Amino acid sequence: YHMKVGNQDVVDVIMCPNPHDEPCFEKFTFTPRKILPKETPCYVLQMMHHLNFLEDFRIKQETLIRFILYVKKGYRELPYHNWLHAFSVAHFAYLCLRNFQLIERGYLTKLEALAYFVSCLCHDIDHRGTTNSFQQQSNSVLASLYSSEGSVMERHHLSQTLCILNTEGCNFLESLNREDYRRCLDLIKDMILATDLATHYKIHSRQLTMAEEGYDRTSSEHRYYLCGLLMTCADLSDQTKDWTETKRVAQLIYSEFFNQGDLEKQMGKEPANMMDREKASIPDHQVEFLTECCLCIFRILAVIFPSAKILVGAIKRNIICWKSSKDTFNKLCLEGKTSYEVLI
Ligand SMILES: Cc1nc2ccc(C(=O)NCC(C)C)cc2n2c(-c3cc(OC(C)(C)C)ccc3Cl)nnc12
Ligand SMILES: [Mg+2]
Ligand SMILES: [Zn+2]
């Protein structure tokens, strides 16, 4: 196979600082977005080594590196839904596996843990920076392919992942026996589809019940709900970091939302307020999203894993910051500043 994938050689992925020399890499306060993009493939490899995946599943390092580079190349240069988002989501999965000891304490099997980490890396591949409803509205190719089943974008991310696995020299799962291979792909499907906001709202109440009843390792429903919860927590993990990081990430997300709103206006459609750069009040939307969505999800996580309480605390702090930023925000808007000049 050719050694180069995108602008990176398979061989130059080996060189990067050993993340475990930096103790805070293993802490929930670490912000993976500060890692140099060029070094991120190597950090992914190192995390998988430290999770012992290569040994447990007899993964060939060169095949794995090629897979990682193809996944990285599969992400577009978007403000938010880019490779660095995928990398930060995978880093959070790594932190959960290590800090909650998900394998050691029997919450996940080794195969589920592998599927979880890989699903985080792949969960938004080839995102276009637009929502599922926009696919319908714009009659996109993806809508024609998947709208009958729903979760249009998520089904596309899954399809792209399977395509890469079927690419010459990229199938790092090739040493799994037929049963484990089948099971791993089913797990990756469930986990990537769980990152559809609509799916989250459908299963959220049952996840809460599961947490309150107590996690039952013998229940396949409980295992499915836990995997979905771990995926949504990872997808939202930017919101558990410090205020500077949270504010900067919100600016990236709204830059994508406003670009979609601009497209909708060009199509003669009225965008939702949150997507309209003329009407959106980012602090208000963020207080609502963090309170209605993030806080609930991480509270469930903290019921099952009490050490996740610090993550709930971080979200609460960010909500307070958004509320206090509102006054500043509205004053500057009155002075005619646009939505995110304030955020910078
Ligand atoms: C900071 C922050 N604000 C957000 C504000 C609104 C929305 C949104 O989609 N509103 C619905 C409208 C558009 C129809 C999402 C936001 N969001 C997400 C996010 C979460 C997702 O879904 C899971 C992971 C299952 C919760 C899926 C995709 C995304 Cl971008 N990540 N961070 C954020
Ligand atoms: Mg997504
Ligand atoms: Zn995502």
Coordinates of N, CA and C and ligand atoms in Angstrom, one line a residue, residues 80-81 131 133 194-197 200 231-232 235-236 239 249-250 253-254 257 274-275 285-286 289-290 293 297, ligand 1:
Y80 N -16.6 23.5 13.4 CA -16.8 22.6 14.5 C -16.7 21.1 14.2
H81 N -17.5 20.7 13.3 CA -17.5 19.2 13.0 C -16.3 18.8 12.2
T131 N -27.6 20.3 9.8 CA -28.4 19.4 10.6 C -29.1 18.4 9.8
S133 N -32.4 18.0 9.8 CA -33.5 18.6 9.1 C -33.1 19.3 7.9
A194 N -26.4 6.5 18.1 CA -26.9 7.1 19.4 C -26.5 8.6 19.5
T195 N -25.7 9.1 18.6 CA -25.3 10.5 18.7 C -26.2 11.4 17.9
D196 N -27.4 10.8 17.5 CA -28.4 11.7 16.9 C -29.2 12.3 18.0
L197 N -29.3 13.6 18.1 CA -30.0 14.3 19.2 C -31.4 13.7 19.4
H200 N -31.4 10.6 21.3 CA -31.1 10.8 22.7 C -32.4 11.2 23.4
M231 N -21.6 7.7 24.7 CA -21.4 8.4 23.4 C -21.8 9.9 23.5
T232 N -23.0 10.1 24.1 CA -23.5 11.5 24.1 C -22.7 12.3 25.1
D235 N -19.6 13.2 23.2 CA -19.9 14.2 22.1 C -20.1 15.6 22.7
L236 N -20.5 15.7 24.0 CA -20.7 17.0 24.6 C -19.6 17.4 25.5
Q239 N -18.3 20.8 26.8 CA -19.0 21.6 27.8 C -18.6 21.4 29.2
V249 N -15.6 27.1 21.9 CA -16.3 26.0 21.1 C -17.6 26.4 20.7
A250 N -18.3 27.2 21.6 CA -19.7 27.6 21.2 C -19.6 28.5 20.0
I253 N -19.4 26.3 17.0 CA -20.7 25.6 16.7 C -21.7 26.6 16.0
Y254 N -21.7 27.9 16.6 CA -22.7 28.9 16.0 C -22.2 29.4 14.7
F257 N -23.8 26.9 12.6 CA -25.3 27.1 12.6 C -25.6 28.3 11.7
M274 N -32.0 30.2 16.3 CA -30.7 29.7 16.7 C -29.7 29.7 15.5
M275 N -30.3 29.6 14.3 CA -29.4 29.5 13.1 C -29.3 30.9 12.4
H285 N -29.4 30.7 24.1 CA -29.5 29.3 23.5 C -28.6 28.4 24.3
Q286 N -27.4 28.9 24.7 CA -26.5 28.0 25.4 C -27.0 27.7 26.8
F289 N -29.6 25.0 26.2 CA -29.0 23.7 25.8 C -28.3 23.1 26.9
L290 N -27.4 23.8 27.7 CA -26.7 23.2 28.8 C -27.6 22.8 29.9
C293 N -30.2 19.9 28.1 CA -29.6 18.7 27.5 C -28.4 18.2 28.2
I297 N -27.9 14.9 31.0 CA -27.1 13.7 30.5 C -26.0 13.4 31.5
Ligands
LIG1 C1 -22.7 23.6 22.8 C2 -23.7 22.9 21.9 N1 -24.9 23.6 21.7 C3 -25.8 23.1 20.9 C4 -27.0 23.8 20.6 C5 -28.0 23.2 19.8 C6 -27.8 21.9 19.3 C7 -28.9 21.3 18.4 O1 -28.5 20.4 17.7 N2 -30.1 21.7 18.6 C8 -31.2 21.1 17.7 C9 -31.5 21.8 16.5 C10 -30.3 22.1 15.7 C11 -32.5 21.0 15.6 C12 -26.7 21.2 19.6 C13 -25.7 21.8 20.4 N3 -24.5 21.1 20.6 C14 -24.0 19.8 20.3 C15 -24.6 18.8 19.6 C16 -25.2 17.7 20.2 C17 -25.8 16.6 19.5 O2 -26.4 15.6 20.0 C18 -26.1 14.9 21.3 C19 -24.6 14.6 21.4 C20 -26.9 13.6 21.2 C21 -26.6 15.7 22.4 C22 -25.8 16.6 18.1 C23 -25.2 17.7 17.4 C24 -24.6 18.8 18.2 CL1 -23.9 20.1 17.3 N4 -22.8 19.7 20.9 N5 -22.5 20.8 21.5 C25 -23.6 21.6 21.4

